[in-house]
Every structure is written in structure tokens, then in C-alpha cells.
Amino acid sequence: MRCLFFITFLVLLHNTMGCNDLIHLSCKKAAASDPNLSYNFCVSSLEAIPKSHGADLEQLVALTLNLTISNATSINSTISKLLLDKKFDKYAKECLQDCLELYSDAVPTLQEAVGAFKAKDYGKANIEISAAMDASSTCEDGFMEKKGEVYPLKRENDNFSQLNVISLAFMNTLGH
Ligand SMILES: *[C@@H]1O[C@H](CO)[C@@H](O)[C@H](O)[C@H]1NC(C)=O
Ligand SMILES: *[C@@H]1O[C@H](CO)[C@@H](O)[C@H](O)[C@H]1NC(C)=O
Ligand SMILES: *[C@@H]1O[C@H](CO)[C@@H](O)[C@H](O)[C@H]1NC(C)=O
Ligand SMILES: *[C@@H]1O[C@H](CO)[C@@H](O)[C@H](O)[C@H]1NC(C)=O
Ligand SMILES: *[C@@H]1O[C@H](CO)[C@@H](O)[C@H](O)[C@H]1NC(C)=O
């Protein structure tokens, strides 16, 4: 009886460690492949998704893509609100307008990436994700072109681009 409990305990321990291991190992590998990705960000973003526990690598990519889509949608609505804020000058408003368009377009692009990923067309999914990811750098570039402009979307853009790096890196592991 005691032995049975012990075995049950070992099996449970193994299972809990097993599912966290995949997130930790995959995030470690992904962070090593791209200096712009923080290991802690990767682990905390994935562990915050309830369905990530016990998920395999393929499911983790699908979950990350969904999280990225909801991020883009939320950034889009953040930008709509910023556009109403009087503290921004004309130049900043034009930049924000460009950013709005970029993030709005990123949503259907990422949805196409989900379709391609499900069809195991990793090449196409990679192109779509990379295109969506450009939204953050192109948005930032607009603000950087004029000296003294405050860039109001830094955290949002960083999060969004790191989520895309996670999808790309995990998918790269799957493709090999
Ligand atoms: C990291 O981010 C910077 C700034 O966005 C970019 O220029 C650089 O290419 C990125 N590095 C990689 C490996 O993606
Ligand atoms: C966007 O991603 C960040 C980083 O994982 C997360 O903390 C945040 O909850 C996400 N927001 C939405 C609306 O998905
Ligand atoms: C991603 O979101 C779609 C639409 O909300 C949902 O149908 C799908 O089950 C989600 N995928 C995962 C892996 O949770
Ligand atoms: C982004 O916000 C604009 C303005 O509020 C809205 O028209 C557009 O439908 C939004 N796009 C997405 C993908 O949510
Ligand atoms: C960025 O991601 C971090 C880590 O998940 C989160 O704590 C923070 O709220 C996010 N910031 C924004 C603006 O989404």
C-alpha cells in the first residue's frame, strides 16, 4: 500500500515536472536563439495561459499565436484611445494613426498564420508571423524619426514582438 502511494507520488511528480519542463526548455532554447527574447517573459507568458499546462509544443505554438492575436487587438484599442488624447502633437497623432493601421492589419495576418500552422505549412506561417511582427518595429520607427518625440507604446510593442519571437522559435524547433 505504501509502495503504491509512493509510485503514485512519483508519477504525479513526473507529470508536473514534465509539462513545466517543456515550457522551460523551449523558452531557454528560444531565448538563446534571439537576444530580444527574455527567458522570464517567455516562461511567464506561457505559464499564464491555463491550457499551457500539459500542452505539447504544437499546442504551445497555437496558444501563443492566440495570445498574440489578443495582444494585437488590445494594442489596437489602446492606440484608438491614445488618438483621443490631447497631449499628443500632430506628428505623434500621424504616427499613432500609422500604428493603428499596422496593428489592425496584424490581426488578420496572424489569423492566416494560425491557418497555415494548422495545415503544417510552417514556411507560410513563418512569413505571416514575421510580417505581423514588423508592425512593432515599423510603428516605433515612425516616432524615432523625429527628435524629441515620446514613444508611448514601448511596453506594448516589446511584448508583442517577443510573443512573435516565441512562436517563430518554437515553430522552428517543430520543423526540425
Ligand atoms: C532585436 O531587436 C532590434 C530592435 O528592434 C532589431 O534591430 C534586431 O534585428 C533584433 N534582433 C534579432 C536577432 O531579431
Ligand atoms: C499581452 O501579452 C502580455 C505578455 O504575455 C500579457 O501579459 C497580456 O496579458 C497580454 N494581453 C492581452 C490582452 O492578451
Ligand atoms: C485559439 O482561438 C480560437 C478562436 O478563439 C479557438 O477556437 C482555438 O481553440 C484557440 N486555440 C487554442 C490552441 O486554444
Ligand atoms: C482597430 O481599431 C480601429 C479603430 O478603433 C477599428 O476600426 C478596427 O476595426 C480595429 N481593428 C481590429 C483588428 O480590432
Ligand atoms: C507586458 O508583459 C508583461 C509580462 O507578461 C506584463 O506584466 C505587462 O503588463 C505587459 N505590458 C503591457 C503594456 O501589455
Short mmCIF file of C-alpha atoms and ligand atoms in Angstrom, two decimals:
data_model
loop_
_atom_site.label_atom_id
_atom_site.label_comp_id
_atom_site.label_asym_id
_atom_site.label_seq_id
_atom_site.Cartn_x
_atom_site.Cartn_y
_atom_site.Cartn_z
CA MET A 1 0.00 0.00 0.00
CA ARG A 2 2.70 2.41 1.00
CA CYS A 3 4.63 1.44 -2.09
CA LEU A 4 1.60 2.17 -4.28
CA PHE A 5 1.30 5.65 -2.75
CA PHE A 6 4.96 6.23 -3.40
CA ILE A 7 4.63 5.20 -7.03
CA THR A 8 1.55 7.43 -7.45
CA PHE A 9 3.56 10.26 -5.95
CA LEU A 10 6.42 9.67 -8.36
CA VAL A 11 4.08 9.57 -11.34
CA LEU A 12 2.42 12.83 -10.28
CA LEU A 13 5.79 14.45 -9.68
CA HIS A 14 7.00 13.30 -13.05
CA ASN A 15 3.92 14.66 -14.81
CA THR A 16 4.10 18.09 -13.19
CA MET A 17 7.77 18.35 -13.89
CA GLY A 18 7.26 17.05 -17.39
CA CYS A 19 4.88 19.78 -18.51
CA ASN A 20 6.79 22.63 -16.93
CA ASP A 21 9.96 21.21 -18.38
CA LEU A 22 8.75 21.66 -21.92
CA ILE A 23 7.99 25.35 -21.35
CA HIS A 24 11.30 25.93 -19.54
CA LEU A 25 13.39 24.03 -22.06
CA SER A 26 11.69 25.57 -25.09
CA CYS A 27 11.94 29.07 -23.63
CA LYS A 28 15.60 28.52 -22.82
CA LYS A 29 16.30 27.48 -26.38
CA ALA A 30 14.21 30.32 -27.82
CA ALA A 31 15.89 32.97 -25.63
CA ALA A 32 19.31 31.63 -26.62
CA SER A 33 18.40 31.96 -30.30
CA ASP A 34 17.26 35.59 -30.04
CA PRO A 35 18.76 38.24 -27.75
CA ASN A 36 15.48 40.21 -27.94
CA LEU A 37 13.57 37.48 -26.16
CA SER A 38 13.69 37.34 -22.39
CA TYR A 39 13.56 33.87 -20.87
CA ASN A 40 11.47 35.11 -17.94
CA PHE A 41 8.99 36.81 -20.26
CA CYS A 42 8.66 33.60 -22.27
CA VAL A 43 8.05 31.38 -19.23
CA SER A 44 5.66 33.79 -17.50
CA SER A 45 3.64 34.47 -20.66
CA LEU A 46 3.18 30.77 -21.37
CA GLU A 47 2.55 29.72 -17.79
CA ALA A 48 -0.16 32.37 -17.52
CA ILE A 49 -2.17 30.53 -20.18
CA PRO A 50 -4.25 27.92 -18.32
CA LYS A 51 -4.28 25.46 -21.22
CA SER A 52 -0.48 25.53 -21.49
CA HIS A 53 -0.11 23.09 -18.63
CA GLY A 54 0.48 19.69 -20.11
CA ALA A 55 0.39 21.05 -23.66
CA ASP A 56 2.82 19.74 -26.24
CA LEU A 57 5.00 22.01 -28.35
CA GLU A 58 2.48 22.20 -31.18
CA GLN A 59 -0.28 23.27 -28.78
CA LEU A 60 2.06 25.81 -27.21
CA VAL A 61 2.57 27.46 -30.60
CA ALA A 62 -1.20 27.58 -31.20
CA LEU A 63 -1.77 29.05 -27.73
CA THR A 64 0.97 31.63 -28.23
CA LEU A 65 -0.50 32.66 -31.57
CA ASN A 66 -3.89 33.15 -29.92
CA LEU A 67 -2.33 35.21 -27.16
CA THR A 68 -0.52 37.30 -29.79
CA ILE A 69 -3.78 37.94 -31.62
CA SER A 70 -5.47 39.11 -28.44
CA ASN A 71 -2.44 41.28 -27.72
CA ALA A 72 -2.61 42.92 -31.15
CA THR A 73 -6.34 43.52 -30.70
CA SER A 74 -5.76 45.06 -27.29
CA ILE A 75 -2.89 47.26 -28.57
CA ASN A 76 -5.15 48.38 -31.40
CA SER A 77 -7.75 49.56 -28.91
CA THR A 78 -5.08 51.20 -26.72
CA ILE A 79 -3.98 53.18 -29.77
CA SER A 80 -7.57 54.22 -30.55
CA LYS A 81 -7.76 55.67 -27.04
CA LEU A 82 -4.39 57.42 -27.33
CA LEU A 83 -5.60 59.06 -30.55
CA LEU A 84 -8.21 60.91 -28.49
CA ASP A 85 -5.62 62.20 -26.03
CA LYS A 86 -4.88 65.88 -26.42
CA LYS A 87 -1.31 65.59 -25.12
CA PHE A 88 -0.07 64.29 -28.48
CA ASP A 89 1.01 66.75 -31.18
CA LYS A 90 0.11 66.46 -34.85
CA TYR A 91 3.22 64.45 -35.71
CA ALA A 92 2.59 61.94 -32.92
CA LYS A 93 -1.05 61.60 -33.97
CA GLU A 94 0.05 60.72 -37.50
CA CYS A 95 2.44 58.12 -36.12
CA LEU A 96 -0.31 56.69 -33.93
CA GLN A 97 -2.62 56.53 -36.91
CA ASP A 98 0.04 54.51 -38.78
CA CYS A 99 0.48 52.25 -35.76
CA LEU A 100 -3.28 51.70 -35.61
CA GLU A 101 -3.31 50.55 -39.19
CA LEU A 102 -0.28 48.30 -38.64
CA TYR A 103 -1.79 46.57 -35.62
CA SER A 104 -5.19 46.33 -37.19
CA ASP A 105 -3.60 44.56 -40.18
CA ALA A 106 -1.51 42.33 -37.92
CA VAL A 107 -4.68 40.65 -36.60
CA PRO A 108 -5.86 39.05 -39.89
CA THR A 109 -2.22 38.30 -40.80
CA LEU A 110 -1.82 36.33 -37.56
CA GLN A 111 -5.12 34.57 -38.17
CA GLU A 112 -3.73 33.45 -41.51
CA ALA A 113 -0.63 32.26 -39.69
CA VAL A 114 -2.86 30.12 -37.44
CA GLY A 115 -4.45 28.55 -40.54
CA ALA A 116 -1.09 27.85 -42.14
CA PHE A 117 0.27 26.46 -38.89
CA LYS A 118 -2.69 24.10 -38.50
CA ALA A 119 -2.08 22.93 -42.09
CA LYS A 120 1.56 22.34 -41.03
CA ASP A 121 2.73 24.84 -43.64
CA TYR A 122 5.43 26.22 -41.33
CA GLY A 123 7.08 28.19 -44.13
CA LYS A 124 3.93 30.20 -44.79
CA ALA A 125 3.18 30.58 -41.08
CA ASN A 126 6.72 31.90 -40.60
CA ILE A 127 6.24 34.54 -43.31
CA GLU A 128 2.91 35.68 -41.84
CA ILE A 129 4.24 35.89 -38.29
CA SER A 130 7.33 37.80 -39.43
CA ALA A 131 5.11 40.22 -41.35
CA ALA A 132 2.86 40.77 -38.32
CA MET A 133 5.89 41.27 -36.11
CA ASP A 134 7.09 44.11 -38.33
CA ALA A 135 4.13 46.14 -37.01
CA SER A 136 6.04 46.82 -33.79
CA SER A 137 9.31 47.97 -35.37
CA THR A 138 7.61 50.00 -38.11
CA CYS A 139 5.37 51.64 -35.51
CA GLU A 140 8.39 52.53 -33.37
CA ASP A 141 10.41 53.82 -36.35
CA GLY A 142 7.78 56.49 -37.01
CA PHE A 143 8.29 58.03 -33.58
CA MET A 144 12.07 57.70 -33.75
CA GLU A 145 12.29 59.67 -36.98
CA LYS A 146 11.53 62.91 -35.18
CA LYS A 147 13.82 64.02 -32.40
CA GLY A 148 12.18 64.57 -29.03
CA GLU A 149 9.03 62.57 -29.80
CA VAL A 150 7.86 60.46 -26.90
CA TYR A 151 7.15 56.92 -27.88
CA PRO A 152 4.06 55.87 -25.95
CA LEU A 153 3.82 52.19 -26.94
CA LYS A 154 7.18 50.80 -25.89
CA ARG A 155 5.97 48.14 -23.46
CA GLU A 156 3.13 47.03 -25.71
CA ASN A 157 5.38 46.82 -28.77
CA ASP A 158 8.07 44.91 -26.86
CA ASN A 159 5.58 42.39 -25.56
CA PHE A 160 4.03 41.91 -28.96
CA SER A 161 7.34 41.38 -30.70
CA GLN A 162 8.58 38.97 -28.04
CA LEU A 163 5.41 36.89 -28.37
CA ASN A 164 6.08 36.63 -32.10
CA VAL A 165 9.69 35.60 -31.47
CA ILE A 166 8.34 32.80 -29.23
CA SER A 167 6.02 31.50 -31.99
CA LEU A 168 8.81 31.63 -34.57
CA ALA A 169 11.38 29.93 -32.36
CA PHE A 170 9.04 27.15 -31.19
CA MET A 171 7.87 26.53 -34.73
CA ASN A 172 11.46 26.32 -35.85
CA THR A 173 12.02 23.52 -33.34
CA LEU A 174 8.94 21.69 -34.63
CA GLY A 175 10.08 21.97 -38.22
CA HIS A 176 13.31 20.12 -37.49
C1 LIG B 1 16.40 42.78 -31.95
O1 LIG B 1 15.65 43.98 -31.96
C2 LIG B 1 16.30 45.02 -32.65
C3 LIG B 1 15.46 46.29 -32.49
O2 LIG B 1 14.12 46.03 -32.77
C4 LIG B 1 16.46 44.61 -34.12
O3 LIG B 1 17.11 45.63 -34.85
C5 LIG B 1 17.27 43.32 -34.20
O4 LIG B 1 17.33 42.86 -35.54
C6 LIG B 1 16.64 42.25 -33.34
N1 LIG B 1 17.49 41.07 -33.29
C7 LIG B 1 17.08 39.88 -33.72
C8 LIG B 1 18.06 38.76 -33.61
O5 LIG B 1 15.94 39.69 -34.17
C1 LIG B 2 -0.40 40.52 -23.95
O1 LIG B 2 0.78 39.76 -23.65
C2 LIG B 2 1.32 40.02 -22.36
C3 LIG B 2 2.61 39.22 -22.25
O2 LIG B 2 2.38 37.85 -22.23
C4 LIG B 2 0.29 39.60 -21.32
O3 LIG B 2 0.81 39.91 -20.04
C5 LIG B 2 -1.01 40.35 -21.56
O4 LIG B 2 -1.98 39.85 -20.68
C6 LIG B 2 -1.50 40.16 -22.98
N1 LIG B 2 -2.66 40.97 -23.19
C7 LIG B 2 -3.72 40.53 -23.87
C8 LIG B 2 -4.89 41.45 -23.93
O5 LIG B 2 -3.71 39.45 -24.42
C1 LIG B 3 -7.47 29.87 -30.43
O1 LIG B 3 -8.61 30.71 -30.53
C2 LIG B 3 -9.63 30.19 -31.36
C3 LIG B 3 -10.70 31.25 -31.53
O2 LIG B 3 -10.95 31.91 -30.34
C4 LIG B 3 -10.16 28.91 -30.69
O3 LIG B 3 -11.17 28.34 -31.47
C5 LIG B 3 -8.99 27.90 -30.55
O4 LIG B 3 -9.44 26.76 -29.86
C6 LIG B 3 -7.84 28.53 -29.80
N1 LIG B 3 -6.70 27.62 -29.86
C7 LIG B 3 -6.15 27.11 -28.78
C8 LIG B 3 -4.98 26.18 -29.01
O5 LIG B 3 -6.52 27.37 -27.64
C1 LIG B 4 -8.61 48.66 -34.64
O1 LIG B 4 -9.21 49.85 -34.18
C2 LIG B 4 -9.93 50.56 -35.19
C3 LIG B 4 -10.38 51.89 -34.62
O2 LIG B 4 -10.96 51.72 -33.35
C4 LIG B 4 -11.10 49.69 -35.65
O3 LIG B 4 -11.79 50.34 -36.69
C5 LIG B 4 -10.55 48.36 -36.17
O4 LIG B 4 -11.62 47.51 -36.50
C6 LIG B 4 -9.69 47.70 -35.11
N1 LIG B 4 -9.09 46.51 -35.68
C7 LIG B 4 -9.06 45.33 -35.06
C8 LIG B 4 -8.43 44.22 -35.80
O5 LIG B 4 -9.51 45.17 -33.94
C1 LIG B 5 3.95 43.17 -20.93
O1 LIG B 5 4.16 41.86 -20.46
C2 LIG B 5 4.42 41.78 -19.07
C3 LIG B 5 4.80 40.35 -18.75
O2 LIG B 5 3.75 39.46 -19.07
C4 LIG B 5 3.18 42.26 -18.32
O3 LIG B 5 3.42 42.22 -16.95
C5 LIG B 5 2.84 43.68 -18.75
O4 LIG B 5 1.63 44.08 -18.15
C6 LIG B 5 2.71 43.75 -20.25
N1 LIG B 5 2.54 45.16 -20.62
C7 LIG B 5 1.65 45.55 -21.50
C8 LIG B 5 1.56 47.02 -21.72
O5 LIG B 5 0.94 44.76 -22.13
#
